[in-house]
mmCIF file with all atom_site columns, C-alpha atoms in Angstrom:
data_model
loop_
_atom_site.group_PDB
_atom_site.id
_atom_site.type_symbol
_atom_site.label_atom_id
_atom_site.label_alt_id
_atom_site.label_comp_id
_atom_site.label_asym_id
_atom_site.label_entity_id
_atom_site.label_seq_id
_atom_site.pdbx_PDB_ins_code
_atom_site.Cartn_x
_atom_site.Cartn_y
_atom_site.Cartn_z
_atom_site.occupancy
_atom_site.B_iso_or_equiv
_atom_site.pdbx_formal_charge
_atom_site.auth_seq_id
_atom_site.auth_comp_id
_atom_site.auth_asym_id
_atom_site.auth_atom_id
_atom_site.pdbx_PDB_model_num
ATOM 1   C CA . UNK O 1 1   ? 0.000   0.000  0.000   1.00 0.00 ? 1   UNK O CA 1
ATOM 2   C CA . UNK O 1 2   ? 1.266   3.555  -0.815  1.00 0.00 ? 2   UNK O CA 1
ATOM 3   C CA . UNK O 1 3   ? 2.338   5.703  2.122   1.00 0.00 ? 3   UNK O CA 1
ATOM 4   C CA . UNK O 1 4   ? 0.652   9.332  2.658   1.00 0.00 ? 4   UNK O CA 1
ATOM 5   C CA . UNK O 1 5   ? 3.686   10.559 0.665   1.00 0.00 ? 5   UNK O CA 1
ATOM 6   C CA . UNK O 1 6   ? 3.496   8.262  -1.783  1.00 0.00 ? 6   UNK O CA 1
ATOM 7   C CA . UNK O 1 7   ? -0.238  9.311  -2.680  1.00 0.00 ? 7   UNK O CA 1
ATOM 8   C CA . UNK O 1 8   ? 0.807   13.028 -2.499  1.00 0.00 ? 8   UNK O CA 1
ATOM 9   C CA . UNK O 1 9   ? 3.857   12.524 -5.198  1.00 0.00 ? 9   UNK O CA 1
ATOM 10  C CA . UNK O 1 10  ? 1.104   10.166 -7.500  1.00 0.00 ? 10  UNK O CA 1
ATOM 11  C CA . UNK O 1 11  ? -1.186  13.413 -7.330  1.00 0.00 ? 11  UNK O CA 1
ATOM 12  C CA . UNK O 1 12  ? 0.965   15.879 -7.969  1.00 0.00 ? 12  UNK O CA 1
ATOM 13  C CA . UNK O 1 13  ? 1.396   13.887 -11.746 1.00 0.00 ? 13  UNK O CA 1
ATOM 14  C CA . UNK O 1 14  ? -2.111  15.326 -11.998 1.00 0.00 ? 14  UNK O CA 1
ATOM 15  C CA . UNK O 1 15  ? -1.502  18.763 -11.955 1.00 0.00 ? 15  UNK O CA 1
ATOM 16  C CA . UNK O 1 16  ? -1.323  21.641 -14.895 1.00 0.00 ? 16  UNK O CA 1
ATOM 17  C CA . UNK O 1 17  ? 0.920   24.369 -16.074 1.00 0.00 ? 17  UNK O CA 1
ATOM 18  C CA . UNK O 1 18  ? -0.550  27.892 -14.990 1.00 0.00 ? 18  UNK O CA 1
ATOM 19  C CA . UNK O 1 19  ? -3.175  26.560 -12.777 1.00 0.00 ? 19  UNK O CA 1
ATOM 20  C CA . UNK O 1 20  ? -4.220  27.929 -9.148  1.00 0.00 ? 20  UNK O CA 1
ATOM 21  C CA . UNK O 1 21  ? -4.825  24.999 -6.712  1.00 0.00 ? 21  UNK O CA 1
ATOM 22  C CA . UNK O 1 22  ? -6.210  24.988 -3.191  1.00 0.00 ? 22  UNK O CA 1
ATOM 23  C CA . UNK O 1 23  ? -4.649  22.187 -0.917  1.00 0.00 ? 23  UNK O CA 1
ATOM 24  C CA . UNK O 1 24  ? -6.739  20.360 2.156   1.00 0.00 ? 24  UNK O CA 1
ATOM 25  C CA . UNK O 1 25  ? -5.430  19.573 5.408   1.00 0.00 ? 25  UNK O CA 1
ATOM 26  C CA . UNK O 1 26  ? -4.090  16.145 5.836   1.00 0.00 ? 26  UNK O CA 1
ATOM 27  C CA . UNK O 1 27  ? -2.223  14.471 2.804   1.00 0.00 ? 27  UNK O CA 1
ATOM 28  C CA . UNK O 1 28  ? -3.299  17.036 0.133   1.00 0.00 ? 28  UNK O CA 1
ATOM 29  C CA . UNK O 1 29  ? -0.706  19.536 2.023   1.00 0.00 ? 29  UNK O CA 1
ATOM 30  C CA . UNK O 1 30  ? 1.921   17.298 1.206   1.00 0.00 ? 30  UNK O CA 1
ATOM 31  C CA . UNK O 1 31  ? 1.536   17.406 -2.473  1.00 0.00 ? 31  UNK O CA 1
ATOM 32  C CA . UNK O 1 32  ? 3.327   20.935 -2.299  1.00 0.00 ? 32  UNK O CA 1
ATOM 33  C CA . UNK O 1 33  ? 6.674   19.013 -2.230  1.00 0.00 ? 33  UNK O CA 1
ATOM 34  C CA . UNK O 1 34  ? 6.184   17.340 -5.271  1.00 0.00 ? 34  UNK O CA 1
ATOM 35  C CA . UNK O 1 35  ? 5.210   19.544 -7.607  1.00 0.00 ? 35  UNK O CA 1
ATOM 36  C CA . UNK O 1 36  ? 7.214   18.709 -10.678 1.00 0.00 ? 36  UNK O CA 1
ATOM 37  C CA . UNK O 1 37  ? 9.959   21.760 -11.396 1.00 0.00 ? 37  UNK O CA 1
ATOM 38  C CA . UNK O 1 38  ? 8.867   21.958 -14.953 1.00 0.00 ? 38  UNK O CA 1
ATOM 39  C CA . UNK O 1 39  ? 5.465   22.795 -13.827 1.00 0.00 ? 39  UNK O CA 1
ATOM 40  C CA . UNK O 1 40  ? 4.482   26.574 -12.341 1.00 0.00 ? 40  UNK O CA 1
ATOM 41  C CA . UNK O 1 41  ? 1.491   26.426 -10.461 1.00 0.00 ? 41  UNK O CA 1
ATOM 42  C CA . UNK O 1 42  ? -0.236  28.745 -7.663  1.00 0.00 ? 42  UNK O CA 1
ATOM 43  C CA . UNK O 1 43  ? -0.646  27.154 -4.384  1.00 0.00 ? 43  UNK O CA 1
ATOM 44  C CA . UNK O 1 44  ? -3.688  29.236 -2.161  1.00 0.00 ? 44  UNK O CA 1
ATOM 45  C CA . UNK O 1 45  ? -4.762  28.072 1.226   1.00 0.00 ? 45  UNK O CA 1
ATOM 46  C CA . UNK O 1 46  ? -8.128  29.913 2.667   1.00 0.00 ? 46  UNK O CA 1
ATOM 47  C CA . UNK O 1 47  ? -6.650  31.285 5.025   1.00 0.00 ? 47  UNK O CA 1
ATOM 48  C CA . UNK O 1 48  ? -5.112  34.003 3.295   1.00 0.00 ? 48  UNK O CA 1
ATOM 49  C CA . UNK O 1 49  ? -2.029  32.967 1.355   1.00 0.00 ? 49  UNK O CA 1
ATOM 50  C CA . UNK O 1 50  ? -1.434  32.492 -2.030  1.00 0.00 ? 50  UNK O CA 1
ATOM 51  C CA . UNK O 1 51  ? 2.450   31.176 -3.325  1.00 0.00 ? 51  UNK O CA 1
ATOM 52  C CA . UNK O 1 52  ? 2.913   28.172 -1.129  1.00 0.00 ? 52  UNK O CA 1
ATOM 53  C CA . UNK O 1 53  ? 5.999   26.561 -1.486  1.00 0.00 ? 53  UNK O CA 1
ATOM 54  C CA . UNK O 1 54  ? 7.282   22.794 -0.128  1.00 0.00 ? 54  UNK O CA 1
ATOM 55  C CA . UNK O 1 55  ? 7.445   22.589 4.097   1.00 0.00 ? 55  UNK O CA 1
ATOM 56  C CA . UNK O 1 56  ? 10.217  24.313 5.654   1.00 0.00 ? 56  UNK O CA 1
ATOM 57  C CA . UNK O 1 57  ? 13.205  22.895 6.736   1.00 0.00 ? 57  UNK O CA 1
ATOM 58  C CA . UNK O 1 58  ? 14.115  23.083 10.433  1.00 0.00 ? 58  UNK O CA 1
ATOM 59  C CA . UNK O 1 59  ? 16.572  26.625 9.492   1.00 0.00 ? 59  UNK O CA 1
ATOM 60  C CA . UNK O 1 60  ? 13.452  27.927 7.522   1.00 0.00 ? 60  UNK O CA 1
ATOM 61  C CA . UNK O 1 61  ? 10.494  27.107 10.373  1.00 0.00 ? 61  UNK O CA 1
ATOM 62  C CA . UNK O 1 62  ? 8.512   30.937 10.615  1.00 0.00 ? 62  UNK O CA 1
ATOM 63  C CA . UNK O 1 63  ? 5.575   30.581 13.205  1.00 0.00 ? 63  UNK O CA 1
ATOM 64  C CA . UNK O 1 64  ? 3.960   32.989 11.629  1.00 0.00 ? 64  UNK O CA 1
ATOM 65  C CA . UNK O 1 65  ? 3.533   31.182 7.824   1.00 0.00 ? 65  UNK O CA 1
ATOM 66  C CA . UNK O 1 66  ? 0.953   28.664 8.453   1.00 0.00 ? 66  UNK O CA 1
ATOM 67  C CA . UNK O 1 67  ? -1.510  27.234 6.159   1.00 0.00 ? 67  UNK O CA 1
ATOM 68  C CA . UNK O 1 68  ? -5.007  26.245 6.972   1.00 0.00 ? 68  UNK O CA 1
ATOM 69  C CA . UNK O 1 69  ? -4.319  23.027 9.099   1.00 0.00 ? 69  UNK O CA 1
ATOM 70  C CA . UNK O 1 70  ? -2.137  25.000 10.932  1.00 0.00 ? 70  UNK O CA 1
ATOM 71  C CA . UNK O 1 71  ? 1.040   23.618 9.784   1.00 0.00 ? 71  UNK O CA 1
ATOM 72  C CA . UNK O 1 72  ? 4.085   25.788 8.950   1.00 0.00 ? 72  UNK O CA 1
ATOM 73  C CA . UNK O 1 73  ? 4.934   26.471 5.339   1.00 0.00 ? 73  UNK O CA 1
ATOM 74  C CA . UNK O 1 74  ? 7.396   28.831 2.968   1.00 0.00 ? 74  UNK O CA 1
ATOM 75  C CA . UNK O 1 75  ? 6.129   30.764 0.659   1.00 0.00 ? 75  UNK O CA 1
ATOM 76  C CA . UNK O 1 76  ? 7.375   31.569 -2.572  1.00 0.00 ? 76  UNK O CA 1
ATOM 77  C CA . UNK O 1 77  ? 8.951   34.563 -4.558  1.00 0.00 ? 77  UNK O CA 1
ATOM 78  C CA . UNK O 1 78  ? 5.861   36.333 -5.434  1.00 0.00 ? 78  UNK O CA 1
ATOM 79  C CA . UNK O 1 79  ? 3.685   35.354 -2.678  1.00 0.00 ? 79  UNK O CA 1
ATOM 80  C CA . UNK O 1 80  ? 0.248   37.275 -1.231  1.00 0.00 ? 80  UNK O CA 1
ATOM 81  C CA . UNK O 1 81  ? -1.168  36.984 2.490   1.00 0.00 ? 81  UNK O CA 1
ATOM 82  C CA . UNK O 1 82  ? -4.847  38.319 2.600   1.00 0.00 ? 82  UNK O CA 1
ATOM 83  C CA . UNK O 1 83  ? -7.778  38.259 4.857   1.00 0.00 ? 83  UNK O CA 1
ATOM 84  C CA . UNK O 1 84  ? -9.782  35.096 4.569   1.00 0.00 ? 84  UNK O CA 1
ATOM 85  C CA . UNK O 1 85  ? -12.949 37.206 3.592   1.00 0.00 ? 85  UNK O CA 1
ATOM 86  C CA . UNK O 1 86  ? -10.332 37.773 -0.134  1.00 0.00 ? 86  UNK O CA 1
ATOM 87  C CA . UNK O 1 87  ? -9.494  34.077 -0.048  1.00 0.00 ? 87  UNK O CA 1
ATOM 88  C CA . UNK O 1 88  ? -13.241 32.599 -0.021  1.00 0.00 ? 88  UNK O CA 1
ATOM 89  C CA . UNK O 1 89  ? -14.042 35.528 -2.700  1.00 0.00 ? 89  UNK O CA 1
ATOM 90  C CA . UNK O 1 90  ? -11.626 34.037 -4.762  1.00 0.00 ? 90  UNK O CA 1
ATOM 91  C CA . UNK O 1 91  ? -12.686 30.370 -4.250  1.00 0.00 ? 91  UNK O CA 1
ATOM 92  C CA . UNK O 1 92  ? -16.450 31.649 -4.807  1.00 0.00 ? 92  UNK O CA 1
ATOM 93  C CA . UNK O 1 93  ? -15.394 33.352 -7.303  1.00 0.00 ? 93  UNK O CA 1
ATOM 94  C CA . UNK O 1 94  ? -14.424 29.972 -9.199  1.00 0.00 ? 94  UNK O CA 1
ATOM 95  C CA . UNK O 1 95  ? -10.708 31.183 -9.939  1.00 0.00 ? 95  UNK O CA 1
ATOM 96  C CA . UNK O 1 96  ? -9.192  27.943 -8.076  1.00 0.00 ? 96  UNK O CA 1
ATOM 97  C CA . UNK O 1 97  ? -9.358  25.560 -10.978 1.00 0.00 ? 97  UNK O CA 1
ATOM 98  C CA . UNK O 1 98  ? -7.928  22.214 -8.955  1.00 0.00 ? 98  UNK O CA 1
ATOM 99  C CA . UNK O 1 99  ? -9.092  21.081 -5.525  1.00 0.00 ? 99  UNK O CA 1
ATOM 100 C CA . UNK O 1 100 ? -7.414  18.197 -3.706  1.00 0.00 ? 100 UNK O CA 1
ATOM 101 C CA . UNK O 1 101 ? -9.324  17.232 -0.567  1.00 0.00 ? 101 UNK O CA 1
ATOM 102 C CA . UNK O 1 102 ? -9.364  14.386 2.390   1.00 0.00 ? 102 UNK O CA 1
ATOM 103 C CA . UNK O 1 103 ? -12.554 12.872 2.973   1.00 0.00 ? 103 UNK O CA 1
ATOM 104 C CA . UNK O 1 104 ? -13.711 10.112 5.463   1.00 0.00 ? 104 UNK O CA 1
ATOM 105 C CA . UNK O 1 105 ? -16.440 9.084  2.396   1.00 0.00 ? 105 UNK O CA 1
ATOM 106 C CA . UNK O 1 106 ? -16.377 9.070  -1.259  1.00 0.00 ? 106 UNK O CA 1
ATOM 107 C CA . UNK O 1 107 ? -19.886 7.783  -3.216  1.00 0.00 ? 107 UNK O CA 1
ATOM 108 C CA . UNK O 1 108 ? -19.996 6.322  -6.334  1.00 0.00 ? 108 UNK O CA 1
ATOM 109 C CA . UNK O 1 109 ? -22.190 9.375  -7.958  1.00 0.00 ? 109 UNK O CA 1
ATOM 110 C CA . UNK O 1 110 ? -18.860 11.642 -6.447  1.00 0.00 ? 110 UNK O CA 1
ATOM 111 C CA . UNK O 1 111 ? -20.527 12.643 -3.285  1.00 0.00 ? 111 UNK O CA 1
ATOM 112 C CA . UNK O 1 112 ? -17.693 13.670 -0.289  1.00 0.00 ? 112 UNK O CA 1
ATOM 113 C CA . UNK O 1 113 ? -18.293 13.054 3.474   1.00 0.00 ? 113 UNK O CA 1
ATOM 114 C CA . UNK O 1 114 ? -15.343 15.361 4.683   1.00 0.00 ? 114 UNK O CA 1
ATOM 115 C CA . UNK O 1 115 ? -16.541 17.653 7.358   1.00 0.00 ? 115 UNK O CA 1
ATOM 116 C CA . UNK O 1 116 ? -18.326 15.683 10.554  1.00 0.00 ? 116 UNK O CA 1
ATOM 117 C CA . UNK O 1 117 ? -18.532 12.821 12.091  1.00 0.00 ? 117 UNK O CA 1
ATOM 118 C CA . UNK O 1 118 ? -21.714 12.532 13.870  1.00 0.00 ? 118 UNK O CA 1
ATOM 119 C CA . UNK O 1 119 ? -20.893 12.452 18.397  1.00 0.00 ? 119 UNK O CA 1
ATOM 120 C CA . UNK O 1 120 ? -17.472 14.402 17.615  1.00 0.00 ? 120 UNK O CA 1
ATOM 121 C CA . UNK O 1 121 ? -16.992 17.749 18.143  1.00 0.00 ? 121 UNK O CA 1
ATOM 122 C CA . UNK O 1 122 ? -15.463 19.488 15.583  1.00 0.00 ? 122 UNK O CA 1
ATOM 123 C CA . UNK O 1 123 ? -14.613 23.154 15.738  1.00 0.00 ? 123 UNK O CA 1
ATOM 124 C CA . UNK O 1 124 ? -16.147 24.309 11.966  1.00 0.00 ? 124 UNK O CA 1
ATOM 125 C CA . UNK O 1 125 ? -16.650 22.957 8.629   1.00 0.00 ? 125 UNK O CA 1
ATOM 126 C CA . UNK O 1 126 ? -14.192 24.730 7.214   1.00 0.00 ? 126 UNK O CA 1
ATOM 127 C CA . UNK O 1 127 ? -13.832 26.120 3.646   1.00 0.00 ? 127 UNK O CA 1
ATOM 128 C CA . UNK O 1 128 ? -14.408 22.867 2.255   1.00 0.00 ? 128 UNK O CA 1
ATOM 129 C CA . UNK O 1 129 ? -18.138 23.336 1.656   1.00 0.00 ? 129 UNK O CA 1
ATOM 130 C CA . UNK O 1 130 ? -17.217 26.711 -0.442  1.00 0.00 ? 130 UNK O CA 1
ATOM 131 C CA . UNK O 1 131 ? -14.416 24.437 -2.585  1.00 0.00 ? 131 UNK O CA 1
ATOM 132 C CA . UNK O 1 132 ? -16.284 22.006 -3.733  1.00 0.00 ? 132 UNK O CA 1
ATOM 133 C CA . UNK O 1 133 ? -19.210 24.380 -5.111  1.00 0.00 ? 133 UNK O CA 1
ATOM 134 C CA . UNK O 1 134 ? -16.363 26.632 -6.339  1.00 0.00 ? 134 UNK O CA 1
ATOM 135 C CA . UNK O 1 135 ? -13.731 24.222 -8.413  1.00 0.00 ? 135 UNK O CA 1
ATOM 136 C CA . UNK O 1 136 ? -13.869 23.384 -11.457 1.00 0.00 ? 136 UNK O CA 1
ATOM 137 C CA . UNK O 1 137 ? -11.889 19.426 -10.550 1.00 0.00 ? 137 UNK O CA 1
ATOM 138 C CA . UNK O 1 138 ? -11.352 18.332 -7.524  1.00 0.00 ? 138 UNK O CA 1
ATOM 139 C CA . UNK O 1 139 ? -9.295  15.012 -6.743  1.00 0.00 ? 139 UNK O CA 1
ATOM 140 C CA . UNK O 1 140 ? -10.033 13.376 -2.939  1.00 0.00 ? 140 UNK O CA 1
ATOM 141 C CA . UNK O 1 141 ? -6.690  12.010 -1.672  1.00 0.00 ? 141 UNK O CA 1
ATOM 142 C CA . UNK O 1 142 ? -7.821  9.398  1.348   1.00 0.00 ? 142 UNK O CA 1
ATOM 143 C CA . UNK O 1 143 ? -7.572  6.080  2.507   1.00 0.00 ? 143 UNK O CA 1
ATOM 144 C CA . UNK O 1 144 ? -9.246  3.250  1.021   1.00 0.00 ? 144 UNK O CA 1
ATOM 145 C CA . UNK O 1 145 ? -10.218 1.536  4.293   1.00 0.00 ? 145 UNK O CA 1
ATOM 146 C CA . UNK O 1 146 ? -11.278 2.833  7.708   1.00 0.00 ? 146 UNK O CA 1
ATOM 147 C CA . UNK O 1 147 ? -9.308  1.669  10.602  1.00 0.00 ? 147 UNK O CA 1
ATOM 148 C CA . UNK O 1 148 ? -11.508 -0.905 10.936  1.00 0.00 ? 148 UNK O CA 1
ATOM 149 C CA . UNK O 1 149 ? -11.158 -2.295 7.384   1.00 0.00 ? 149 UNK O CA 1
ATOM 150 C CA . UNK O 1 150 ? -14.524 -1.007 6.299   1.00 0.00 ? 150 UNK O CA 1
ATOM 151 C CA . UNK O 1 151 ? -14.536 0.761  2.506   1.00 0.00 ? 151 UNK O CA 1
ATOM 152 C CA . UNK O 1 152 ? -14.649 4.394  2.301   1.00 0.00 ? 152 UNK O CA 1
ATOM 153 C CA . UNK O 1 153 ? -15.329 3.857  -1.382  1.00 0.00 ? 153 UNK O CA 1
ATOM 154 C CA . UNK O 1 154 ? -19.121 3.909  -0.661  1.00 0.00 ? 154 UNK O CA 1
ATOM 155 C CA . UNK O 1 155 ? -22.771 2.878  -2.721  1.00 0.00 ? 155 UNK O CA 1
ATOM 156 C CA . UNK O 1 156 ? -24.050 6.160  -0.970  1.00 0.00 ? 156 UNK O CA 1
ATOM 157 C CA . UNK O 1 157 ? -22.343 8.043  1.687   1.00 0.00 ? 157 UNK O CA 1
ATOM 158 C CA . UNK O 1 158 ? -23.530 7.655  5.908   1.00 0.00 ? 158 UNK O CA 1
ATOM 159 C CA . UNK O 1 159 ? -21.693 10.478 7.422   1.00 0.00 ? 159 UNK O CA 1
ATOM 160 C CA . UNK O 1 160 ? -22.887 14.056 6.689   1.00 0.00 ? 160 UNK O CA 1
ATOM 161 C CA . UNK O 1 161 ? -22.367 15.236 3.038   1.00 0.00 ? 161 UNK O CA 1
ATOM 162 C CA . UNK O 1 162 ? -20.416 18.155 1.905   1.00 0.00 ? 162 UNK O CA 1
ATOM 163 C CA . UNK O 1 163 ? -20.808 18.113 -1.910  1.00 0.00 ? 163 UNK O CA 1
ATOM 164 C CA . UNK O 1 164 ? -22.762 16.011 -3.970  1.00 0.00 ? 164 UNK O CA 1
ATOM 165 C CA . UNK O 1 165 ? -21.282 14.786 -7.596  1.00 0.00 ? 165 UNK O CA 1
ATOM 166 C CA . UNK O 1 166 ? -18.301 16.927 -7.337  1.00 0.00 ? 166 UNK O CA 1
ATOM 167 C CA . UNK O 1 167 ? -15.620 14.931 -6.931  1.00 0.00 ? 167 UNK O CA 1
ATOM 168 C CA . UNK O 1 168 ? -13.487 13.969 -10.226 1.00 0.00 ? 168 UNK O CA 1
ATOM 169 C CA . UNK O 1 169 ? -10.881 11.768 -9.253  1.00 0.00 ? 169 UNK O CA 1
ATOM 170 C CA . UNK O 1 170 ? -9.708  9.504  -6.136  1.00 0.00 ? 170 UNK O CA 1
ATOM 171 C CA . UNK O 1 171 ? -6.099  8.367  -5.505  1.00 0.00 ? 171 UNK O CA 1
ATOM 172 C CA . UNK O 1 172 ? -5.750  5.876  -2.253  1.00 0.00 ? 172 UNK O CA 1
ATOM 173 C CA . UNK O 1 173 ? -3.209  3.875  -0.975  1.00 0.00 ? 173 UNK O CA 1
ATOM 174 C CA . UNK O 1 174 ? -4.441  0.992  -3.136  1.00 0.00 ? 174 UNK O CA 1
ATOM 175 C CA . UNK O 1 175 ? -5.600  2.910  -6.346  1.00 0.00 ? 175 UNK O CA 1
ATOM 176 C CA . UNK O 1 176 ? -5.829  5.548  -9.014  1.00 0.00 ? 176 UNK O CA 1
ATOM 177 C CA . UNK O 1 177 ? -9.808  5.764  -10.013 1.00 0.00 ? 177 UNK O CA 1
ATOM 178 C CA . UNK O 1 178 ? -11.814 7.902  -11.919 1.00 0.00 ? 178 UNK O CA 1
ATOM 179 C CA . UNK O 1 179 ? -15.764 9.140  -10.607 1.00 0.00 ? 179 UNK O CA 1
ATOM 180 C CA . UNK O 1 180 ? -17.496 8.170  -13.884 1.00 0.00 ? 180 UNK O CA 1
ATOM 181 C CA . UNK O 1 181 ? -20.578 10.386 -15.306 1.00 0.00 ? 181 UNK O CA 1
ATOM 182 C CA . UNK O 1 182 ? -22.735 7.641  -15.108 1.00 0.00 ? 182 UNK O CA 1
ATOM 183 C CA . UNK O 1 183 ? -21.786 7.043  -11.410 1.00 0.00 ? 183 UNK O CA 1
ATOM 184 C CA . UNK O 1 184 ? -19.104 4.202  -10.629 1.00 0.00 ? 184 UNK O CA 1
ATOM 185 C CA . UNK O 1 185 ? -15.447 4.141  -9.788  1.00 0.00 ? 185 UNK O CA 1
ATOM 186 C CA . UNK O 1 186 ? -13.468 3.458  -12.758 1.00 0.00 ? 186 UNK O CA 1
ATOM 187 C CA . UNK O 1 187 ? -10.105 1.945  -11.924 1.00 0.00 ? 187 UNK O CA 1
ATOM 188 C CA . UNK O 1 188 ? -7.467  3.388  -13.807 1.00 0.00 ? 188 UNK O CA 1
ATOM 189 C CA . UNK O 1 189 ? -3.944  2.402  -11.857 1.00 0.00 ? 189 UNK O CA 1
ATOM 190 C CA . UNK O 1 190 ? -3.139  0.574  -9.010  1.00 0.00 ? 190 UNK O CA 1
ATOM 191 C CA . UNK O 1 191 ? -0.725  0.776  -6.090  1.00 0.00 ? 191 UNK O CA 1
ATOM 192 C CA . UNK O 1 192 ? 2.406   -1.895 -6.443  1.00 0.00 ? 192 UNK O CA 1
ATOM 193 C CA . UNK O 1 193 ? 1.826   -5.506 -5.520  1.00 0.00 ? 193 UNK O CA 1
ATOM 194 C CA . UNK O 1 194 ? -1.939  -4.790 -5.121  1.00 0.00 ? 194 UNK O CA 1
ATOM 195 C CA . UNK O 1 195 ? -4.075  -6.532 -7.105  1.00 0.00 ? 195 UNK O CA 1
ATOM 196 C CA . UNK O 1 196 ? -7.474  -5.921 -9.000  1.00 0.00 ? 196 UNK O CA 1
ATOM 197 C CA . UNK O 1 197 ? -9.317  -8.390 -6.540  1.00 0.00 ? 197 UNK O CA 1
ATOM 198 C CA . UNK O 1 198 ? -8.150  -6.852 -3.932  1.00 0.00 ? 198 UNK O CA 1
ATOM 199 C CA . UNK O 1 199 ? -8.718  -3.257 -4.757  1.00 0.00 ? 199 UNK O CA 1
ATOM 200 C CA . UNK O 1 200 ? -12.178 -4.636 -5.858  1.00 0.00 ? 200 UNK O CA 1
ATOM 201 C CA . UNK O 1 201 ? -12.742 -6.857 -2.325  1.00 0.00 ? 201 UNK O CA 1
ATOM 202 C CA . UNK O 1 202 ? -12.291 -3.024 -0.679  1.00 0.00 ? 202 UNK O CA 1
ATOM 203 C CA . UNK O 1 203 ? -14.577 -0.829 -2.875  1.00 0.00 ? 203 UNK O CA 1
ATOM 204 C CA . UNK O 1 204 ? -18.394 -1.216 -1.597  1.00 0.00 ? 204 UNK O CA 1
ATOM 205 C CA . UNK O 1 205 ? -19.471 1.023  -4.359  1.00 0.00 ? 205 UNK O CA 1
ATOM 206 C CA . UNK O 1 206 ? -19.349 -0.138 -8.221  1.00 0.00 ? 206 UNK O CA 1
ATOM 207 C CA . UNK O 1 207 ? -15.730 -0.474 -9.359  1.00 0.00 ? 207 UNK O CA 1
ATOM 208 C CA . UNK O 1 208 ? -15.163 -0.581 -13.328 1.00 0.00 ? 208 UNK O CA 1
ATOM 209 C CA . UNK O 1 209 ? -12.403 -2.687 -14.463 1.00 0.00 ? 209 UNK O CA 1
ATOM 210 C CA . UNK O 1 210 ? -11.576 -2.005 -18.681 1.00 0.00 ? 210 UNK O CA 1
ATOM 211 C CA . UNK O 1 211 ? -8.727  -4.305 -19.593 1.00 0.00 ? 211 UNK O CA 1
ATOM 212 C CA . UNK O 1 212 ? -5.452  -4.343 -18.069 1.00 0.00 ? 212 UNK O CA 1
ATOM 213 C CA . UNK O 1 213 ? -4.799  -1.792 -14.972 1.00 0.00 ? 213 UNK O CA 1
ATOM 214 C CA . UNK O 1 214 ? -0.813  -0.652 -14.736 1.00 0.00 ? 214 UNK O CA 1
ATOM 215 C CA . UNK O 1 215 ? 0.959   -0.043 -11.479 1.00 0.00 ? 215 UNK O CA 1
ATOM 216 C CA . UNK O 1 216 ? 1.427   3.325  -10.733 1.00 0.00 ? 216 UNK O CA 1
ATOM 217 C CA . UNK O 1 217 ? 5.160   4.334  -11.365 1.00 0.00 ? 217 UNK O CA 1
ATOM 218 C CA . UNK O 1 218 ? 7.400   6.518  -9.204  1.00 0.00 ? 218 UNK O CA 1
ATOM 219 C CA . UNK O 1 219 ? 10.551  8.347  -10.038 1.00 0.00 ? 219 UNK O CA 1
#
């Protein structure tokens, strides 16, 4: 199975030339360090930054630079800080063309379950509500499997709903797949060593399988 890093580096393959791209808290924040060098892009966290480069090392920590999970970052030449009122005007706004969220539940129609748990406190939703009724493609980065080995990969969704057909793409720690049209999860690549059946033994919801699925590849 991939590690979190591992599914960060397989998404940043995903992303495009020029484009402005709002990263989630969890493993999405990691895919600032492996943005390709070819490739310029604009990282923008709600809380008011826009320029975000790779996580600092331990002679470049600045408590003050912190992105929206509250973890320290740099910021590149070029870079804006804001008030979060200008950062959700530009997500509503629909000038953040790529999303890449963590969710707890991912439906088969592209419905995310990302902001509550029901009993558990949580302190807000968040801007994730605003993001995915903003971007124009967002790609969940999660687990596959709970803790407890249930799928995440779901028919319908049971925990609270944040979007509903929204989300384009999924990369897990087992799998590349595509959120078809139609509704379905259509597998495109799969982690090393893991096999269809096994990705397939893990998705509840209806997993498409055309031909011959590669391995993803790493540099």
């Amino acid at each position: 199975m991939l590690s979190k890093n591992q599914i960060a580096q397989r998404i940043a393959k995903e992303v495009k030339n020029g484009q402005y791209i709002n990263l989630g808290i969890g493993i999405p924040t990691l895919v600032a360090n492996y943005i390709p060098e070819n490739i310029n892009v604009v990282l923008q966290s709600e809380n008011g930054l826009l320029g975000i480069g790779p996580f600092p090392t331990e002679d470049q920590i600045d408590p003050d630079l912190i992105n929206a999970g509250k973890q320290t970052i740099t910021m590149v030449k070029g870079s804006a800080l804001f008030s979060s009122a200008e950062s959700f005007a530009m997500i509503r706004g629909g000038h953040v063309q790529l999303t890449i969220l963590g969710a707890m539940e991912v439906s088969e129609n592209g419905d995310i379950a990302n902001w509550k748990i029901p009993g558990k406190m949580v302190k807000g939703m968040g801007g994730a509500m605003d993001l995915v009724a903003s971007a124009e493609n967002i790609i969940v980065a999660m687990q596959h499997c709970s803790k407890d080995g249930q799928s995440k990969l779901l028919k319908k969704c049971s925990l609270p709903i944040t979007g509903i057909r929204c989300v384009k793409k999924i990369v897990t720690d087992l799998a590349v797949l595509e959120v078809m049209p139609e509704g379905g999860f259509k597998l495109l690549e799969r982690a090393p060593g893991i096999s269809v059946e096994e990705i397939q033994s893990k998705t509840e919801g209806r997993l498409i399988v055309e031909g011959e699925i590669p391995e993803m590849k790493f540099d």
